[in-house]
Tab-separated table of C-alpha atoms in Angstrom:
chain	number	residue	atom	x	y	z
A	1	UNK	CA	42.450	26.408	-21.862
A	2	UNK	CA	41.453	28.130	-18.862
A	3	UNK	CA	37.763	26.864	-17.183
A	4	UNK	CA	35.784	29.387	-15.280
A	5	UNK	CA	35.804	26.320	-12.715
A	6	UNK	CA	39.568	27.380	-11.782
A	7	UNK	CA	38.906	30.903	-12.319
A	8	UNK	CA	37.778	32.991	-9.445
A	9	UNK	CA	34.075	33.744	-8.479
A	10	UNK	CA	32.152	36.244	-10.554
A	11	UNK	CA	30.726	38.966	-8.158
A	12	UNK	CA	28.400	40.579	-10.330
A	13	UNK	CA	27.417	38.603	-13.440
A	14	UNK	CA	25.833	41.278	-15.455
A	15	UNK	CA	28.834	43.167	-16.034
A	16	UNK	CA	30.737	39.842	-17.241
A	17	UNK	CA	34.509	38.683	-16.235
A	18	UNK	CA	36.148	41.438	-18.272
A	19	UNK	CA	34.779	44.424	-16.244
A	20	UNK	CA	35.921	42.281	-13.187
A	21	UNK	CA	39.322	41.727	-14.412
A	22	UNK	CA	39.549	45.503	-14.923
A	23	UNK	CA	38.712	46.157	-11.754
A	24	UNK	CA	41.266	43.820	-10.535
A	25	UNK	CA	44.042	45.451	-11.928
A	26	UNK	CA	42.732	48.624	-11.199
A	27	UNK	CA	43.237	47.753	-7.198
A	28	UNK	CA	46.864	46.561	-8.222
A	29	UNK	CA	47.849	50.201	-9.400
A	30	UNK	CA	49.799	52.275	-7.567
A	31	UNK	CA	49.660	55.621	-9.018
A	32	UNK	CA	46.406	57.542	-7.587
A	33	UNK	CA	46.035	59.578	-10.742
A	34	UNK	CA	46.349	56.856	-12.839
A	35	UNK	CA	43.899	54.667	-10.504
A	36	UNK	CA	41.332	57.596	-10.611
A	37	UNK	CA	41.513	58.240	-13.865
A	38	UNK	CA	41.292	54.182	-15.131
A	39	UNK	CA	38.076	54.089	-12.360
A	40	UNK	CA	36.537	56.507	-14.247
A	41	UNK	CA	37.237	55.053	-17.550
A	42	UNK	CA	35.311	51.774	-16.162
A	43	UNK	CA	32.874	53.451	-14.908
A	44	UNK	CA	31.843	54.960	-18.488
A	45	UNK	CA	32.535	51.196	-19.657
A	46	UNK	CA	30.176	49.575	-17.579
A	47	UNK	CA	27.082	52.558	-18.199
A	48	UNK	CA	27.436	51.394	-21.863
A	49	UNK	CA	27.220	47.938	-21.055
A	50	UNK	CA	24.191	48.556	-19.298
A	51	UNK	CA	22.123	51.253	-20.994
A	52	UNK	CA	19.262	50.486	-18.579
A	53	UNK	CA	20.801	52.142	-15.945
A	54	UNK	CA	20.188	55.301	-17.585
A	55	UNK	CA	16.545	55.497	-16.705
A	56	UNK	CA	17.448	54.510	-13.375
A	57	UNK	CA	17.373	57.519	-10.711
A	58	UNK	CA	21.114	58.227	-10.295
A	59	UNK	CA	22.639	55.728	-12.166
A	60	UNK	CA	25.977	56.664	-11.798
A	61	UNK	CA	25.542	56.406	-8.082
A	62	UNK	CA	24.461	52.995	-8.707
A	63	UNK	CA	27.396	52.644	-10.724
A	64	UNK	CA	29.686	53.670	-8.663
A	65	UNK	CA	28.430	51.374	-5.883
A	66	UNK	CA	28.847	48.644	-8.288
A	67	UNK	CA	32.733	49.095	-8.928
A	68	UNK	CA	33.399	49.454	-5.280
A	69	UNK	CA	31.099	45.752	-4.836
A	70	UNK	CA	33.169	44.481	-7.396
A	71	UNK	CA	36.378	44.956	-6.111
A	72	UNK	CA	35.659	43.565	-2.679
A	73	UNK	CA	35.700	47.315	-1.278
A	74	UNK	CA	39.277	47.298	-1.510
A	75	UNK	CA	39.556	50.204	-4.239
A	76	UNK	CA	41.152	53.123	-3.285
A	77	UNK	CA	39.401	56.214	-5.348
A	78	UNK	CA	37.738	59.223	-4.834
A	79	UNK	CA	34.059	58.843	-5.390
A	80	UNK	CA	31.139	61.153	-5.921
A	81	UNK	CA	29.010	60.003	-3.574
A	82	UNK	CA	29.248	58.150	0.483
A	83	UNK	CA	31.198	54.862	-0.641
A	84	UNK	CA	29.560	51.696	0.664
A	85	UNK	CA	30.977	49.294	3.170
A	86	UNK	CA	30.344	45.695	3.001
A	87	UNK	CA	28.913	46.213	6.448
A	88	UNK	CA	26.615	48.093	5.314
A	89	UNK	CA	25.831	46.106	2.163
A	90	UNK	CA	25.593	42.627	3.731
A	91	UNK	CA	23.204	44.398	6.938
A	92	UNK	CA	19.843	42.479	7.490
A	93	UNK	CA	16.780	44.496	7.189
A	94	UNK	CA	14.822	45.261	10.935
A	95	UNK	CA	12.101	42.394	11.380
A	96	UNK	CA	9.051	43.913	10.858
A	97	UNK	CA	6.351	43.792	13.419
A	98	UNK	CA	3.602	41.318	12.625
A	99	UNK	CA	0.582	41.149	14.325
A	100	UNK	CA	0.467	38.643	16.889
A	101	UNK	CA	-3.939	38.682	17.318
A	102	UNK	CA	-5.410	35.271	17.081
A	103	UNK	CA	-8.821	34.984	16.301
A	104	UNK	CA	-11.535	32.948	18.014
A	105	UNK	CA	-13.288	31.888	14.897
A	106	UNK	CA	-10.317	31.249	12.645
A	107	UNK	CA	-12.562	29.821	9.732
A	108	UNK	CA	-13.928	33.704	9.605
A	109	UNK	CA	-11.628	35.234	9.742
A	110	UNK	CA	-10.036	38.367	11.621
A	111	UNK	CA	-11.596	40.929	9.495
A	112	UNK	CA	-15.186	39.236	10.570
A	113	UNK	CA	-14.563	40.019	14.485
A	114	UNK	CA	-13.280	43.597	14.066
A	115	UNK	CA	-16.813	43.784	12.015
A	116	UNK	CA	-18.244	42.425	14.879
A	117	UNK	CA	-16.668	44.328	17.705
A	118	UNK	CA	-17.937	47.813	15.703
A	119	UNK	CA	-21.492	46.475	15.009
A	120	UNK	CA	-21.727	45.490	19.045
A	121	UNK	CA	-20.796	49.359	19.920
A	122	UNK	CA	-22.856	51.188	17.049
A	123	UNK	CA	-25.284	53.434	18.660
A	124	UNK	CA	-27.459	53.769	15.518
A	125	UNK	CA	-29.831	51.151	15.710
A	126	UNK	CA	-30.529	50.974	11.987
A	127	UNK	CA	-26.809	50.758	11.355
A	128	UNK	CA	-26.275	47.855	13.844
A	129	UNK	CA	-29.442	45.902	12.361
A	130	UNK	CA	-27.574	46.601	8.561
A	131	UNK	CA	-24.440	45.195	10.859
A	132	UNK	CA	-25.874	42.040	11.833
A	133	UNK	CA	-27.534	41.439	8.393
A	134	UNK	CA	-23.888	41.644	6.250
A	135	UNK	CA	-22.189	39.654	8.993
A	136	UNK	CA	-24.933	36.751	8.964
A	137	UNK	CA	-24.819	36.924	5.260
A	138	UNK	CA	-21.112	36.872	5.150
A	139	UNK	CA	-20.815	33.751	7.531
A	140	UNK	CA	-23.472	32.018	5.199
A	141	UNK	CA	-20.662	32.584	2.239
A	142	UNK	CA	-18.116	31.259	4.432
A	143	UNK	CA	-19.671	28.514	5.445
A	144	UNK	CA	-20.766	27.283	1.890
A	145	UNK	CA	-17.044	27.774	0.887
A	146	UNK	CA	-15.280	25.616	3.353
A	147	UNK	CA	-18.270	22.965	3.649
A	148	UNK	CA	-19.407	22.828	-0.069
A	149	UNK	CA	-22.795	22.546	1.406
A	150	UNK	CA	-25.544	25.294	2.464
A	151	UNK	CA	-25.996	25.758	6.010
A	152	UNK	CA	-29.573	26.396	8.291
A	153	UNK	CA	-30.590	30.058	8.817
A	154	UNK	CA	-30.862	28.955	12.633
A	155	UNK	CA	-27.327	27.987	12.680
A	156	UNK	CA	-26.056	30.845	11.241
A	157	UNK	CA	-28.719	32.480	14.445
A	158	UNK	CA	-27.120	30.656	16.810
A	159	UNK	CA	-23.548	30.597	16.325
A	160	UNK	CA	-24.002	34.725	15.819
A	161	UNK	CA	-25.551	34.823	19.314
A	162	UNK	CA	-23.072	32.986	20.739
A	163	UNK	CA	-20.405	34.736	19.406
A	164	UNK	CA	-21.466	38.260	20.736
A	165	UNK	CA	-22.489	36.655	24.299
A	166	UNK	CA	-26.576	37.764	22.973
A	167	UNK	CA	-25.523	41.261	21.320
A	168	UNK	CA	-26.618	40.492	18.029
A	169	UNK	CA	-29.088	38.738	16.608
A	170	UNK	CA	-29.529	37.594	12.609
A	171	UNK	CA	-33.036	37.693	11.098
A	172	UNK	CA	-33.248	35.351	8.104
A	173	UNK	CA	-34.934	37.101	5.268
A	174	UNK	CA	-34.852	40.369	6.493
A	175	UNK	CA	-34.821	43.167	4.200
A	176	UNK	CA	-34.011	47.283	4.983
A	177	UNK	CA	-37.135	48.945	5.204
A	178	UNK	CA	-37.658	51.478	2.555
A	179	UNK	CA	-39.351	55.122	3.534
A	180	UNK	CA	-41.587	54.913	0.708
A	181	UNK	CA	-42.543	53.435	-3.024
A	182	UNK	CA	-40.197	54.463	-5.518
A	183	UNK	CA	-42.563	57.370	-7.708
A	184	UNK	CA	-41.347	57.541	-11.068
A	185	UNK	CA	-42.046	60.694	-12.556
A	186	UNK	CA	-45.677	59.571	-15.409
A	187	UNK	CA	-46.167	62.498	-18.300
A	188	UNK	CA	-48.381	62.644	-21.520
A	189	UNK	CA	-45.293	61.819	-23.874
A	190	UNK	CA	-44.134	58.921	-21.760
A	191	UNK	CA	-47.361	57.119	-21.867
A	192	UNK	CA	-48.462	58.496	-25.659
A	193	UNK	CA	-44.868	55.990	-26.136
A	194	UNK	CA	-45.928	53.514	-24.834
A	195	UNK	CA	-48.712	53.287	-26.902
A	196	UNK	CA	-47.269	54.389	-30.292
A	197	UNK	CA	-44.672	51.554	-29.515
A	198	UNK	CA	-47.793	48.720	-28.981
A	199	UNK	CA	-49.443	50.140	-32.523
A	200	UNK	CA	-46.129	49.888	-34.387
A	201	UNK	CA	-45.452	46.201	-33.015
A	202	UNK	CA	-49.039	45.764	-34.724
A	203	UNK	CA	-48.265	47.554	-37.979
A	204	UNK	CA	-44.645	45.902	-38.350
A	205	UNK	CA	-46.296	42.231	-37.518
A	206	UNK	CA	-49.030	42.943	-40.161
A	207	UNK	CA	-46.417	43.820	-43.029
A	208	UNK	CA	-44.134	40.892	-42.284
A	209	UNK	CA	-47.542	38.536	-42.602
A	210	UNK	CA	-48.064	40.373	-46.013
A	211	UNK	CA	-44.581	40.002	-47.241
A	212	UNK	CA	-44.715	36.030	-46.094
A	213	UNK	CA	-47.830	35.269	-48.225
A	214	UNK	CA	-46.621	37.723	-51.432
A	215	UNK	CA	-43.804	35.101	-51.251
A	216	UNK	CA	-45.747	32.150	-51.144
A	217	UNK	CA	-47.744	33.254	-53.673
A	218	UNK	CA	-44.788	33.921	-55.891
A	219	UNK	CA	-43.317	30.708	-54.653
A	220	UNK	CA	-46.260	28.878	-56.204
A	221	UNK	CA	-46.599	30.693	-59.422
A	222	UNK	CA	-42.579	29.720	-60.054
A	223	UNK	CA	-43.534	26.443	-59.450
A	224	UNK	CA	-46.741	26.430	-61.750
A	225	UNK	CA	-44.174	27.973	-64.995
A	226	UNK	CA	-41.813	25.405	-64.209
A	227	UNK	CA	-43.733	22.314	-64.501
A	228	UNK	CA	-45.519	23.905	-67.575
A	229	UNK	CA	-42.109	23.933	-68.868
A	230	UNK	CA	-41.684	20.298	-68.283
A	231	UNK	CA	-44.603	18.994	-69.164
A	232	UNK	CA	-44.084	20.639	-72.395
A	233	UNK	CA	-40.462	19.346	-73.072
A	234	UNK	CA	-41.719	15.818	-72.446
A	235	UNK	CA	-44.517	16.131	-75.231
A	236	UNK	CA	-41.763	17.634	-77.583
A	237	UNK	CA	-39.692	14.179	-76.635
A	238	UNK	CA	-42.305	11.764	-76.795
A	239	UNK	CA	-43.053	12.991	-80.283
């Protein structure tokens, strides 16, 4: 019995040891014809043992890639498309460029001092005061989620102030102030509703009250037959 311990490594495990052993003996031919033609028998082999590859953008590229990986890149066929080297396959992707910014207040966060830096150079004095408020606001939040605990308007004050060297200054409680009261349009119908809805709370509390004591009263009078009943059997009994 042969172990796949003493056997040699499998290069790509989704097309199982048979495809590899193919492709093995496929190197080992001689012929070109019959090594082109025998490639190109795999290569219909392995599309049906992978049927997902179908819906893959050029599969048979993909395919073809895959028989060349296979054989350690030491087939010798004509191929369709650019064969791959195994420089090319084993290359390490460019390091990508990180951003190397630290920020003074780490426990705020970057996003908080680019917030900052545009509230300090907004010309629009409404704007920067609608700056200052979200950034206070937003280092209250922070604040009660690393400490667990709420935190002193003033503090918030003072740590914004000396943060922007005096450029901005947080005003607990502050609101935006609104142009004018909100005028919601007021016609006949609208107030004729309200109204007709205040008379039929009336009429429908009146008619549940009658319906209550009709059933009380019928309540009683079931109760009245049924100990007229009894007293009636007893007499019968005692008799």
């Amino acid at each position: 019995m042969e172990y796949n311990t003493t056997r040699n490594y499998l290069i790509m495990k989704e097309y199982g040891r048979n495809i590899q052993k193919m492709v093995e003996y496929l190197v080992t031919i001689e012929d070109d014809e019959e090594r082109q033609r025998n490639a190109m028998a795999v290569i219909e082999l392995m599309g049906t043992l992978n049927p997902h590859l179908r819906n893959v953008e050029d599969f048979r590229h993909k395919l073809w890639d895959h028989i060349f990986n296979i054989s350690g890149f030491n087939l010798n066929v004509e191929s369709p498309y650019p064969i791959p080297t195994i420089e090319k396959l084993r290359a390490k992707p460019d390091k990508l460029p990180y951003p190397k910014k630290y920020p003074r207040n780490r426990h705020f966060g970057k996003n908080l001092e680019m917030i900052i830096d545009k509230a300090v150079h907004e010309d629009n004095p409404e704007k920067k005061e609608g700056f200052t408020q979200c950034i206070g606001n937003y280092m209250k939040l922070a604040y009660s989620n690393w400490h667990k605990e709420s935190v002193h308007d003033d503090a918030i004050k003072a740590e914004l102030l000396a943060i922007t060297n005096n450029q901005l200054e947080y005003h607990p409680g502050h609101t935006a102030h609104v142009a004018g009261p909100v005028n919601f349009p007021q016609s006949g119908n609208v107030a004729g509703a309200g109204e007709q809805f205040r008379s039929n709370k009336r009429k429908n509390f009146q008619q549940n009250k009658f319906k209550s004591s009709n059933s009380g009263n019928s309540g009683g009078k079931s109760r009245d037959n049924n100990n007229k009943h009894n007293n009636k059997y007893n007499k019968n009994r005692n008799k």
